Coordinates of C-alpha atoms in Angstrom, one line a residue:
M265 CA -5.8 -42.8 -9.8
E266 CA -4.7 -46.4 -9.2
N267 CA -7.9 -47.1 -7.4
F268 CA -9.9 -46.1 -10.5
R269 CA -8.1 -48.3 -13.1
N270 CA -10.1 -51.5 -12.5
I271 CA -13.5 -49.8 -12.1
N272 CA -15.9 -50.8 -14.8
P273 CA -16.6 -48.1 -17.4
V274 CA -19.9 -46.3 -17.3
R275 CA -22.2 -46.5 -20.3
V276 CA -24.0 -43.1 -21.0
D277 CA -25.8 -44.2 -24.2
K278 CA -25.4 -46.8 -26.8
T279 CA -22.3 -45.3 -28.3
T280 CA -20.5 -43.4 -25.5
I281 CA -18.4 -45.2 -22.9
I282 CA -16.7 -43.1 -20.2
N283 CA -13.9 -44.4 -17.9
L284 CA -13.7 -42.7 -14.4
E285 CA -10.0 -42.4 -14.8
K286 CA -10.7 -39.9 -17.7
G287 CA -12.6 -37.6 -15.3
K288 CA -11.1 -34.6 -13.5
L289 CA -9.8 -34.5 -9.9
P290 CA -8.8 -31.4 -8.1
P291 CA -5.0 -31.1 -7.9
Q292 CA -3.7 -33.0 -4.9
V293 CA -0.7 -34.9 -3.5
L294 CA -2.1 -37.0 -0.6
D295 CA 1.1 -39.0 -0.3
L296 CA 3.2 -35.9 0.3
E297 CA 0.6 -34.5 2.7
E298 CA 1.0 -37.7 4.7
A299 CA 4.8 -37.5 4.5
V300 CA 4.9 -33.9 5.7
L301 CA 2.5 -34.4 8.7
G302 CA 4.4 -37.6 9.7
A303 CA 7.8 -35.8 9.5
M304 CA 6.4 -32.9 11.7
M305 CA 5.4 -35.4 14.4
I306 CA 8.8 -37.1 14.5
D307 CA 11.2 -34.2 14.0
K308 CA 10.9 -30.7 15.5
K309 CA 13.2 -29.4 12.7
G310 CA 10.6 -30.3 10.2
V311 CA 8.0 -28.2 12.0
D312 CA 10.3 -25.1 12.0
E313 CA 10.9 -25.5 8.2
V314 CA 7.3 -25.6 7.1
I315 CA 5.1 -23.9 9.8
D316 CA 5.2 -20.6 7.9
I317 CA 4.8 -22.1 4.5
L318 CA 1.6 -24.0 4.9
Q319 CA -1.8 -23.3 6.3
P320 CA -4.6 -25.8 7.1
D321 CA -6.5 -25.1 3.9
A322 CA -3.5 -26.1 1.9
F323 CA -4.2 -29.7 2.7
Y324 CA -6.7 -31.5 0.4
K325 CA -7.9 -34.1 2.9
D326 CA -10.0 -32.8 5.8
A327 CA -8.3 -35.2 8.3
H328 CA -5.0 -33.6 7.4
K329 CA -6.3 -30.1 7.9
H330 CA -7.4 -31.0 11.5
I331 CA -4.0 -32.6 12.2
F332 CA -2.1 -29.6 10.9
E333 CA -4.3 -27.2 13.0
A334 CA -3.4 -29.2 16.1
I335 CA 0.3 -29.0 15.3
V336 CA 0.0 -25.2 14.7
Q337 CA -1.8 -24.8 18.1
L338 CA 1.0 -26.7 19.9
F339 CA 3.7 -24.7 18.1
T340 CA 2.0 -21.4 19.0
D341 CA 1.8 -22.5 22.7
T342 CA 5.5 -23.6 22.5
Q343 CA 4.6 -27.1 23.4
P344 CA 6.4 -30.2 22.2
I345 CA 5.1 -31.8 19.0
D346 CA 4.9 -35.5 18.7
L347 CA 2.5 -38.4 18.3
L348 CA 1.1 -38.1 21.8
T349 CA 0.8 -34.4 22.1
V350 CA -0.9 -34.1 18.7
S351 CA -3.3 -36.8 19.7
A352 CA -4.1 -35.0 23.0
Q353 CA -4.6 -31.7 21.2
L354 CA -7.0 -33.3 18.7
K355 CA -9.0 -34.8 21.6
K356 CA -9.0 -31.3 23.2
N357 CA -10.4 -29.9 19.9
A358 CA -12.9 -32.8 19.7
K359 CA -11.6 -33.7 16.3
L360 CA -9.6 -36.9 16.9
D361 CA -12.2 -39.0 15.2
L362 CA -12.5 -36.6 12.3
A363 CA -8.7 -36.9 11.9
G364 CA -8.8 -40.7 11.6
G365 CA -8.1 -41.5 15.2
D366 CA -4.9 -42.6 16.9
F367 CA -4.4 -45.5 14.5
Y368 CA -4.2 -43.0 11.5
L369 CA -1.7 -40.8 13.4
I370 CA 0.5 -43.9 14.0
Q371 CA 0.3 -44.8 10.3
L372 CA 1.5 -41.3 9.4
T373 CA 4.6 -41.6 11.6
Q374 CA 5.4 -45.0 10.3
K375 CA 5.4 -43.9 6.7
I376 CA 8.4 -41.5 7.2
S377 CA 11.8 -41.9 8.8
S378 CA 13.1 -38.3 8.8
S379 CA 12.2 -34.7 7.8
A380 CA 14.6 -34.7 4.9
H381 CA 13.2 -32.7 1.9
I382 CA 10.1 -31.7 4.0
E383 CA 10.4 -28.0 2.8
F384 CA 10.4 -29.2 -0.9
H385 CA 7.4 -31.5 -0.2
S386 CA 5.5 -28.7 1.5
R387 CA 6.0 -26.3 -1.4
I388 CA 4.5 -28.9 -3.8
I389 CA 1.5 -29.1 -1.5
L390 CA 1.3 -25.3 -1.6
Q391 CA 1.4 -25.4 -5.4
K392 CA -1.5 -27.8 -5.5
Y393 CA -3.4 -25.6 -3.1
I394 CA -2.8 -22.6 -5.4
Q395 CA -4.0 -24.6 -8.4
R396 CA -7.2 -25.5 -6.6
S397 CA -7.7 -21.8 -5.5
L398 CA -7.3 -20.7 -9.2
I399 CA -9.8 -23.3 -10.3
K400 CA -12.3 -22.1 -7.7
I401 CA -11.8 -18.4 -8.5
S402 CA -12.0 -19.1 -12.3
S403 CA -15.2 -21.1 -11.8
E404 CA -16.8 -18.2 -9.8
I405 CA -15.7 -15.7 -12.4
I406 CA -17.2 -17.8 -15.2
E407 CA -20.5 -18.2 -13.3
E408 CA -20.7 -14.5 -12.6
S409 CA -19.8 -13.6 -16.1
Y410 CA -22.9 -15.3 -17.4
D411 CA -25.0 -13.2 -15.0
E412 CA -26.4 -10.3 -17.1
T413 CA -27.0 -8.2 -13.9
T414 CA -23.3 -8.2 -12.9
D415 CA -21.4 -5.0 -13.4
V416 CA -18.5 -5.9 -15.6
F417 CA -16.1 -3.4 -14.0
D418 CA -16.9 -4.6 -10.5
L419 CA -16.3 -8.2 -11.7
L420 CA -12.9 -7.2 -13.2
D421 CA -11.9 -5.6 -9.9
K422 CA -13.1 -8.6 -7.9
A423 CA -11.3 -11.0 -10.2
E424 CA -8.0 -9.0 -10.0
S425 CA -8.3 -8.7 -6.2
K426 CA -8.8 -12.5 -5.8
L427 CA -5.9 -13.3 -8.1
Y428 CA -3.7 -10.7 -6.3
E429 CA -4.4 -12.5 -3.0
V430 CA -3.3 -15.8 -4.6
T431 CA -0.2 -14.1 -6.0
Q432 CA 0.7 -12.8 -2.6
G433 CA 0.0 -16.1 -0.9
N434 CA -2.6 -14.4 1.2
I435 CA -5.7 -16.4 0.6
K436 CA -8.4 -14.8 2.7
R437 CA -9.3 -16.5 6.0
S438 CA -12.6 -16.1 7.6
S439 CA -11.2 -15.1 11.0
E440 CA -8.1 -15.2 13.3
T441 CA -8.0 -16.2 16.9
A442 CA -7.2 -13.6 19.6
Q443 CA -4.2 -15.7 20.5
S444 CA -2.6 -15.5 17.1
L445 CA -3.4 -11.8 16.9
V446 CA -1.8 -11.1 20.3
I447 CA 1.3 -12.9 19.1
Q448 CA 1.4 -10.8 16.0
A449 CA 0.9 -7.6 18.0
K450 CA 3.7 -8.5 20.4
K451 CA 6.1 -9.2 17.5
R452 CA 5.1 -5.8 16.0
I453 CA 5.9 -4.1 19.3
E454 CA 9.3 -5.7 19.5
E455 CA 10.0 -4.5 16.0
I456 CA 8.9 -1.0 16.8
A457 CA 11.3 -1.0 19.9
G458 CA 14.2 -1.1 17.5
K459 CA 13.0 1.8 15.4
E460 CA 13.1 4.6 18.0
G461 CA 9.3 4.4 18.5
L462 CA 8.3 4.8 14.9
S463 CA 6.0 2.0 13.9
G464 CA 5.1 3.4 10.5
I465 CA 6.7 5.2 7.5
A466 CA 8.7 8.2 8.7
T467 CA 8.0 11.4 6.8
G468 CA 11.2 13.3 7.6
F469 CA 9.1 15.9 9.5
E470 CA 10.2 15.3 13.0
K471 CA 7.3 16.7 15.0
L472 CA 4.8 15.1 12.7
D473 CA 6.5 11.7 13.1
Q474 CA 6.5 12.1 16.9
I475 CA 2.7 12.5 16.9
T476 CA 1.8 9.8 14.4
S477 CA 4.8 7.4 14.9
G478 CA 5.0 7.6 11.1
W479 CA 2.2 6.9 8.6
Q480 CA 0.6 3.6 9.7
P481 CA -0.1 0.6 7.4
S482 CA -3.8 0.4 6.4
D483 CA -4.4 4.0 7.3
L484 CA -6.2 6.5 4.9
I485 CA -4.8 10.0 5.4
I486 CA -6.5 13.0 4.0
I487 CA -4.5 16.2 3.5
A488 CA -6.7 19.2 2.6
A489 CA -6.2 22.9 1.9
R490 CA -7.3 25.8 -0.2
P491 CA -5.5 26.5 -3.5
G492 CA -2.0 28.0 -3.0
M493 CA -1.4 26.5 0.4
G494 CA 1.1 24.0 -0.9
K495 CA -0.6 20.6 -0.9
T496 CA 1.4 19.2 -3.8
A497 CA 4.6 20.8 -2.5
F498 CA 4.1 19.1 0.9
V499 CA 3.5 15.6 -0.5
L500 CA 6.4 16.0 -2.9
S501 CA 8.7 17.0 -0.1
M502 CA 7.4 14.1 1.9
A503 CA 7.8 11.6 -1.0
R504 CA 11.3 12.9 -1.5
N505 CA 12.2 12.3 2.2
I506 CA 10.7 8.8 2.2
S507 CA 12.2 7.6 -1.0
I508 CA 15.6 9.2 -0.9
D509 CA 16.4 9.5 2.8
F510 CA 14.7 6.3 4.0
G511 CA 14.8 4.3 0.8
H512 CA 11.1 3.3 0.9
P513 CA 9.3 2.8 -2.5
V514 CA 6.6 5.4 -3.0
A515 CA 3.8 5.5 -5.7
L516 CA 2.4 9.0 -6.6
F517 CA -0.7 9.2 -8.7
S518 CA -1.0 12.7 -10.1
L519 CA -4.4 13.4 -11.8
E520 CA -3.6 17.0 -12.5
M521 CA 0.1 17.7 -13.1
S522 CA 2.2 15.8 -15.6
S523 CA 5.0 13.5 -14.4
V524 CA 7.6 15.9 -16.0
Q525 CA 6.1 18.9 -14.1
L526 CA 6.3 17.0 -10.8
I527 CA 9.9 15.7 -11.3
T528 CA 11.0 19.3 -12.3
R529 CA 9.6 20.6 -9.1
L530 CA 11.5 17.9 -7.2
I531 CA 14.6 18.9 -9.1
S532 CA 14.1 22.5 -7.9
S533 CA 13.6 21.3 -4.3
E534 CA 16.6 19.0 -4.5
T535 CA 19.1 21.3 -6.2
G536 CA 18.1 24.7 -4.7
L537 CA 17.5 26.1 -8.2
S538 CA 14.4 28.3 -8.4
S539 CA 11.5 27.3 -10.6
E540 CA 12.0 30.4 -12.7
K541 CA 15.5 29.4 -13.7
L542 CA 14.5 25.9 -14.5
R543 CA 11.6 27.2 -16.6
T544 CA 13.9 29.4 -18.7
G545 CA 17.0 27.2 -18.6
K546 CA 19.2 30.3 -17.9
L547 CA 21.7 28.7 -15.5
E548 CA 25.1 29.9 -14.5
K549 CA 28.1 27.5 -14.7
H550 CA 28.0 26.7 -11.0
E551 CA 24.3 26.2 -11.2
W552 CA 24.8 23.5 -13.9
E553 CA 27.2 21.9 -11.4
Q554 CA 24.4 22.0 -8.8
L555 CA 22.0 20.4 -11.2
S556 CA 24.4 17.7 -12.3
I557 CA 25.5 16.7 -8.8
K558 CA 22.4 17.2 -6.6
V559 CA 20.0 15.4 -9.0
K560 CA 21.9 12.1 -8.7
N561 CA 20.1 11.0 -5.5
L562 CA 16.8 11.8 -7.1
E563 CA 17.6 9.7 -10.1
K564 CA 18.2 6.6 -7.9
A565 CA 15.1 7.2 -5.7
P566 CA 12.4 4.4 -5.7
L567 CA 9.7 6.9 -6.7
F568 CA 7.0 5.9 -9.2
I569 CA 4.9 8.6 -10.7
D570 CA 1.7 7.9 -12.7
D571 CA 0.0 10.9 -14.4
T572 CA -3.0 9.2 -15.9
P573 CA -5.7 11.8 -16.1
S574 CA -9.3 11.2 -14.9
L575 CA -8.1 8.0 -13.2
S576 CA -10.9 5.8 -11.9
I577 CA -10.7 4.1 -8.5
F578 CA -10.9 0.8 -10.3
D579 CA -7.8 1.6 -12.4
L580 CA -5.9 3.0 -9.4
R581 CA -6.5 -0.2 -7.4
A582 CA -5.3 -2.3 -10.3
K583 CA -2.1 -0.1 -10.8
A584 CA -1.4 0.0 -7.0
R585 CA -1.6 -3.8 -6.8
R586 CA 0.9 -4.2 -9.6
L587 CA 3.3 -1.7 -8.1
S588 CA 3.0 -3.4 -4.7
S589 CA 3.7 -6.8 -6.2
Q590 CA 6.5 -5.7 -8.5
H591 CA 8.2 -3.0 -6.4
G592 CA 7.0 -3.4 -2.8
I593 CA 5.4 0.0 -2.5
K594 CA 5.3 1.3 1.1
L595 CA 3.2 4.5 0.5
I596 CA 0.6 5.6 -2.0
I597 CA -0.2 9.2 -2.7
V598 CA -3.2 10.5 -4.7
D599 CA -3.2 14.1 -6.0
Y600 CA -6.0 14.8 -5.8
L601 CA -9.2 13.0 -4.7
Q602 CA -11.9 15.2 -6.4
L603 CA -10.3 14.6 -9.8
M604 CA -10.9 10.8 -9.5
T605 CA -13.9 9.0 -11.0
A606 CA -15.9 6.2 -9.2
G607 CA -15.6 3.8 -12.1
G608 CA -16.5 3.0 -15.7
N609 CA -20.0 1.7 -15.4
G610 CA -21.3 4.4 -17.6
K611 CA -23.8 5.7 -15.1
G612 CA -23.6 9.4 -15.5
G613 CA -25.3 12.3 -13.7
G614 CA -25.1 10.6 -10.2
N615 CA -24.8 12.5 -7.0
R616 CA -21.2 13.7 -6.7
E617 CA -21.2 13.2 -2.9
Q618 CA -22.1 9.6 -3.4
E619 CA -19.3 9.2 -6.0
I620 CA -16.8 10.7 -3.6
S621 CA -18.1 8.4 -0.9
T622 CA -17.4 5.4 -3.2
I623 CA -13.9 6.7 -3.9
S624 CA -12.9 7.3 -0.3
R625 CA -14.3 3.9 0.8
N626 CA -12.3 2.2 -1.9
L627 CA -9.1 4.1 -1.0
K628 CA -9.5 2.8 2.6
A629 CA -10.2 -0.7 1.3
L630 CA -7.0 -0.4 -0.8
A631 CA -4.9 0.7 2.2
K632 CA -6.2 -2.4 4.2
E633 CA -5.7 -4.8 1.2
L634 CA -2.1 -3.8 0.5
S635 CA -1.3 -2.9 4.2
V636 CA 0.2 0.4 3.3
P637 CA -0.8 4.0 4.2
V638 CA -2.7 5.8 1.5
I639 CA -2.5 9.6 1.4
A640 CA -5.2 11.5 -0.6
L641 CA -5.1 15.3 -1.2
S642 CA -8.5 17.0 -1.1
Q643 CA -10.0 20.4 -1.8
L644 CA -11.6 22.7 0.8
S645 CA -14.7 24.7 0.1
R646 CA -14.8 28.5 -0.1
A647 CA -16.2 28.8 3.4
V648 CA -12.6 29.3 4.6
E649 CA -12.4 32.5 2.5
T650 CA -15.7 33.9 3.8
R651 CA -14.8 33.7 7.4
G652 CA -13.8 36.8 9.3
S653 CA -10.4 37.1 11.0
S654 CA -9.3 33.4 11.2
K655 CA -8.8 31.5 8.0
R656 CA -7.7 28.3 9.7
P657 CA -9.5 25.4 8.1
L658 CA -12.1 23.2 9.9
L659 CA -13.4 19.7 9.3
S660 CA -16.7 21.2 8.0
D661 CA -14.7 22.9 5.2
L662 CA -14.0 19.6 3.5
R663 CA -15.8 19.3 0.1
E664 CA -18.2 16.4 0.0
S665 CA -16.9 15.9 3.5
G666 CA -19.3 13.3 5.0
A667 CA -17.7 10.2 3.6
I668 CA -14.2 11.5 3.6
E669 CA -14.2 12.4 7.3
Q670 CA -15.8 9.1 8.1
D671 CA -13.5 6.9 6.2
A672 CA -10.2 8.7 7.0
D673 CA -8.0 7.7 9.9
I674 CA -6.3 11.1 9.8
V675 CA -7.7 14.3 8.4
S676 CA -5.2 17.2 8.3
F677 CA -5.0 20.7 6.8
I678 CA -2.2 22.9 5.5
Y679 CA -2.5 26.5 6.5
R680 CA -0.3 29.5 5.5
P681 CA -1.4 32.8 7.1
E682 CA 1.1 34.6 4.9
Y683 CA -1.1 33.8 1.9
Y684 CA -3.9 35.8 3.4
K685 CA -1.6 38.7 4.2
I686 CA -1.6 37.8 7.9
D687 CA 1.9 38.8 9.2
E688 CA 1.8 37.3 12.7
W689 CA 0.7 34.0 14.2
D690 CA -2.3 34.2 16.5
D691 CA -0.2 33.3 19.6
D692 CA 1.1 35.2 22.6
E693 CA 4.6 35.6 21.1
Q694 CA 3.3 37.2 17.9
T695 CA 5.7 35.2 15.8
P696 CA 6.1 36.3 12.1
T697 CA 4.4 34.0 9.6
A698 CA 6.8 34.7 6.7
G699 CA 8.1 31.4 5.2
Q700 CA 6.1 29.3 7.6
A701 CA 3.1 26.9 7.4
E702 CA 1.0 25.0 9.8
F703 CA 0.1 21.3 9.5
I704 CA -3.1 20.9 11.4
I705 CA -4.2 17.4 12.5
A706 CA -8.0 17.8 12.9
K707 CA -8.9 14.1 13.2
H708 CA -6.6 11.3 14.4
R709 CA -8.3 8.0 15.1
N710 CA -5.3 6.6 17.0
G711 CA -3.6 9.6 18.5
S712 CA -3.7 13.2 19.6
L713 CA -4.7 16.4 17.7
E714 CA -1.8 18.9 17.2
N715 CA -0.8 21.9 15.1
I716 CA 2.7 21.6 13.7
R717 CA 4.7 24.5 12.2
L718 CA 6.9 23.8 9.2
K719 CA 9.3 25.8 7.1
F720 CA 7.9 26.7 3.6
I721 CA 10.3 27.7 0.8
G722 CA 8.0 29.1 -1.9
N723 CA 10.5 29.5 -4.8
L724 CA 11.6 25.9 -4.4
G725 CA 8.1 24.5 -3.6
K726 CA 9.5 22.8 -0.6
F727 CA 8.6 22.1 3.1
D728 CA 11.2 21.4 5.8
N729 CA 11.5 21.1 9.5
L730 CA 11.3 24.6 11.0
E731 CA 14.3 24.3 13.3
D732 CA 16.6 22.3 11.0
F733 CA 16.3 24.2 7.7
S734 CA 19.7 25.4 6.6
G735 CA 19.1 26.3 2.9
S736 CA 22.8 25.9 2.0
Y737 CA 23.7 24.6 -1.5
D738 CA 27.3 25.8 -1.5
D739 CA 29.1 22.5 -1.0
L740 CA 29.7 21.9 -4.7
P741 CA 32.7 21.6 -7.0
S742 CA 33.7 24.9 -8.5
K743 CA 34.5 23.7 -12.0
M744 CA 32.7 21.8 -14.7
N745 CA 32.8 22.2 -18.4
H746 CA 29.5 23.3 -19.7
E747 CA 30.1 21.6 -23.1
D748 CA 30.5 18.2 -21.3
N749 CA 27.4 18.7 -19.2
P750 CA 24.5 16.4 -20.2
F751 CA 22.0 18.9 -18.6
T752 CA 21.6 21.5 -21.4
T753 CA 18.8 23.8 -21.9
K754 CA 17.3 21.6 -24.6
N755 CA 17.0 18.8 -22.1
L756 CA 15.0 20.8 -19.6
P757 CA 11.2 21.1 -19.7
S758 CA 9.9 24.2 -21.5
P759 CA 8.2 26.9 -19.4
N760 CA 4.7 25.6 -20.2
E761 CA 5.8 22.0 -19.1
A762 CA 7.4 22.8 -15.7
F763 CA 5.9 24.0 -12.5
G764 CA 2.5 25.7 -12.4
S765 CA -0.6 24.0 -11.2
N766 CA -4.2 24.6 -12.2
M767 CA -5.6 22.8 -9.1
N768 CA -9.1 24.1 -8.4
A769 CA -8.8 26.5 -11.3
A770 CA -12.5 26.4 -11.9
D771 CA -13.1 27.2 -8.3
D772 CA -10.5 29.8 -7.6
D773 CA -8.5 32.5 -9.5
S774 CA -5.4 32.1 -7.4
D775 CA -2.1 32.3 -9.4
V776 CA 0.3 30.5 -7.1
P777 CA 3.1 28.4 -8.6
F778 CA 3.0 25.8 -5.8

């Protein structure tokens, strides 16, 4: 601004005089940019403190961007960083002249004597960069808002997405070099080595985790089944394992069942009390003890349930971003995909398959944007019922399957032969099917296809490992005064609030509680 103070004012007309110093400049701190770059070239400690705070675009002056890029390249190659090496790297990049030449580099090192306060200075530079980013985003939004052809809901989603990127400090870059990606991959492999081979979110189902290495970030997982197979029971059991046993925050979007119904089903699974008893509230004294003690872990679980009906993909993405920002969500579950709407643009009567295509594509985009696995439940068509002997689902049974199968990284099915009155598995050992289910991985973009058998406890709406299930709920205190117990029948959901799902009711007459 000092350079502008002595500039003659500009006359626009006979009455208006404008001084340049009253104009607007993008937020910037050139003196601090010079100080930070100079400190990085004279003190290695300064590089270590700010290399993961700043990025080239954070610098306002182009010359400073080129210098910082050279420093990052040297740091990545574990080369010494000083005046000579930075100059040599700039020559190698053919950007020494663009950076001001050797004379400018010398000036930068002469303006600073140490790297003291370099982190504080770098954060001020970052703040100015965020301000410039917000100005740019706002300008784009204003311009598009004046365009009558712009879909307002698409614009809202775009605006929130860009602002979320700024909030997370992840301003989009056009590309990354193979070198930087290899370094990231090696670091990821090293982290995995300390997690017993699980690179993703463990489900608590051991065989499933062995095949998938846990649900992977950015993956879209489809879990499909016919009514009564236990889709909701499976994801509730999984959400319980992930949030309680492993402490990972989970977001569950339920478009059919209310949050009270879902949490009551979880109470049944956690306490070992049947759905019938919880519906009626007729509990014995020791069962009140079970309810009081066993539910404590569930109360503390980082599990977030949203039961907004007819949720649009736009609303889901907005809610998911907020949950990710506020609570660090590690897994998103949608129950179920066919109940979602594509958006609020008011265009009715469209092709349902195209709408499902839009929804599945946006779910995949959400998984990549937040870098978390997204699990969506899905219906299967009646083709399963019309087949002869085998009722095991196939990929072709997916409703509106084209886009779902294409976008998903994993497509899986839940199959319980017992539901179809099939008493034995179709294997050589003729194993009884009672109380068992099969989790079928029919598509796995990054792994093998397997069929995994699990234990299904129908009266609790619960899935468990087949080998490890014990079913014991006897390790409880024997005495508790009913009068002092906060869990009375008046506090429990009424029978019409708890359990019971109408999933696919219009498509099927099945009356299965889970």
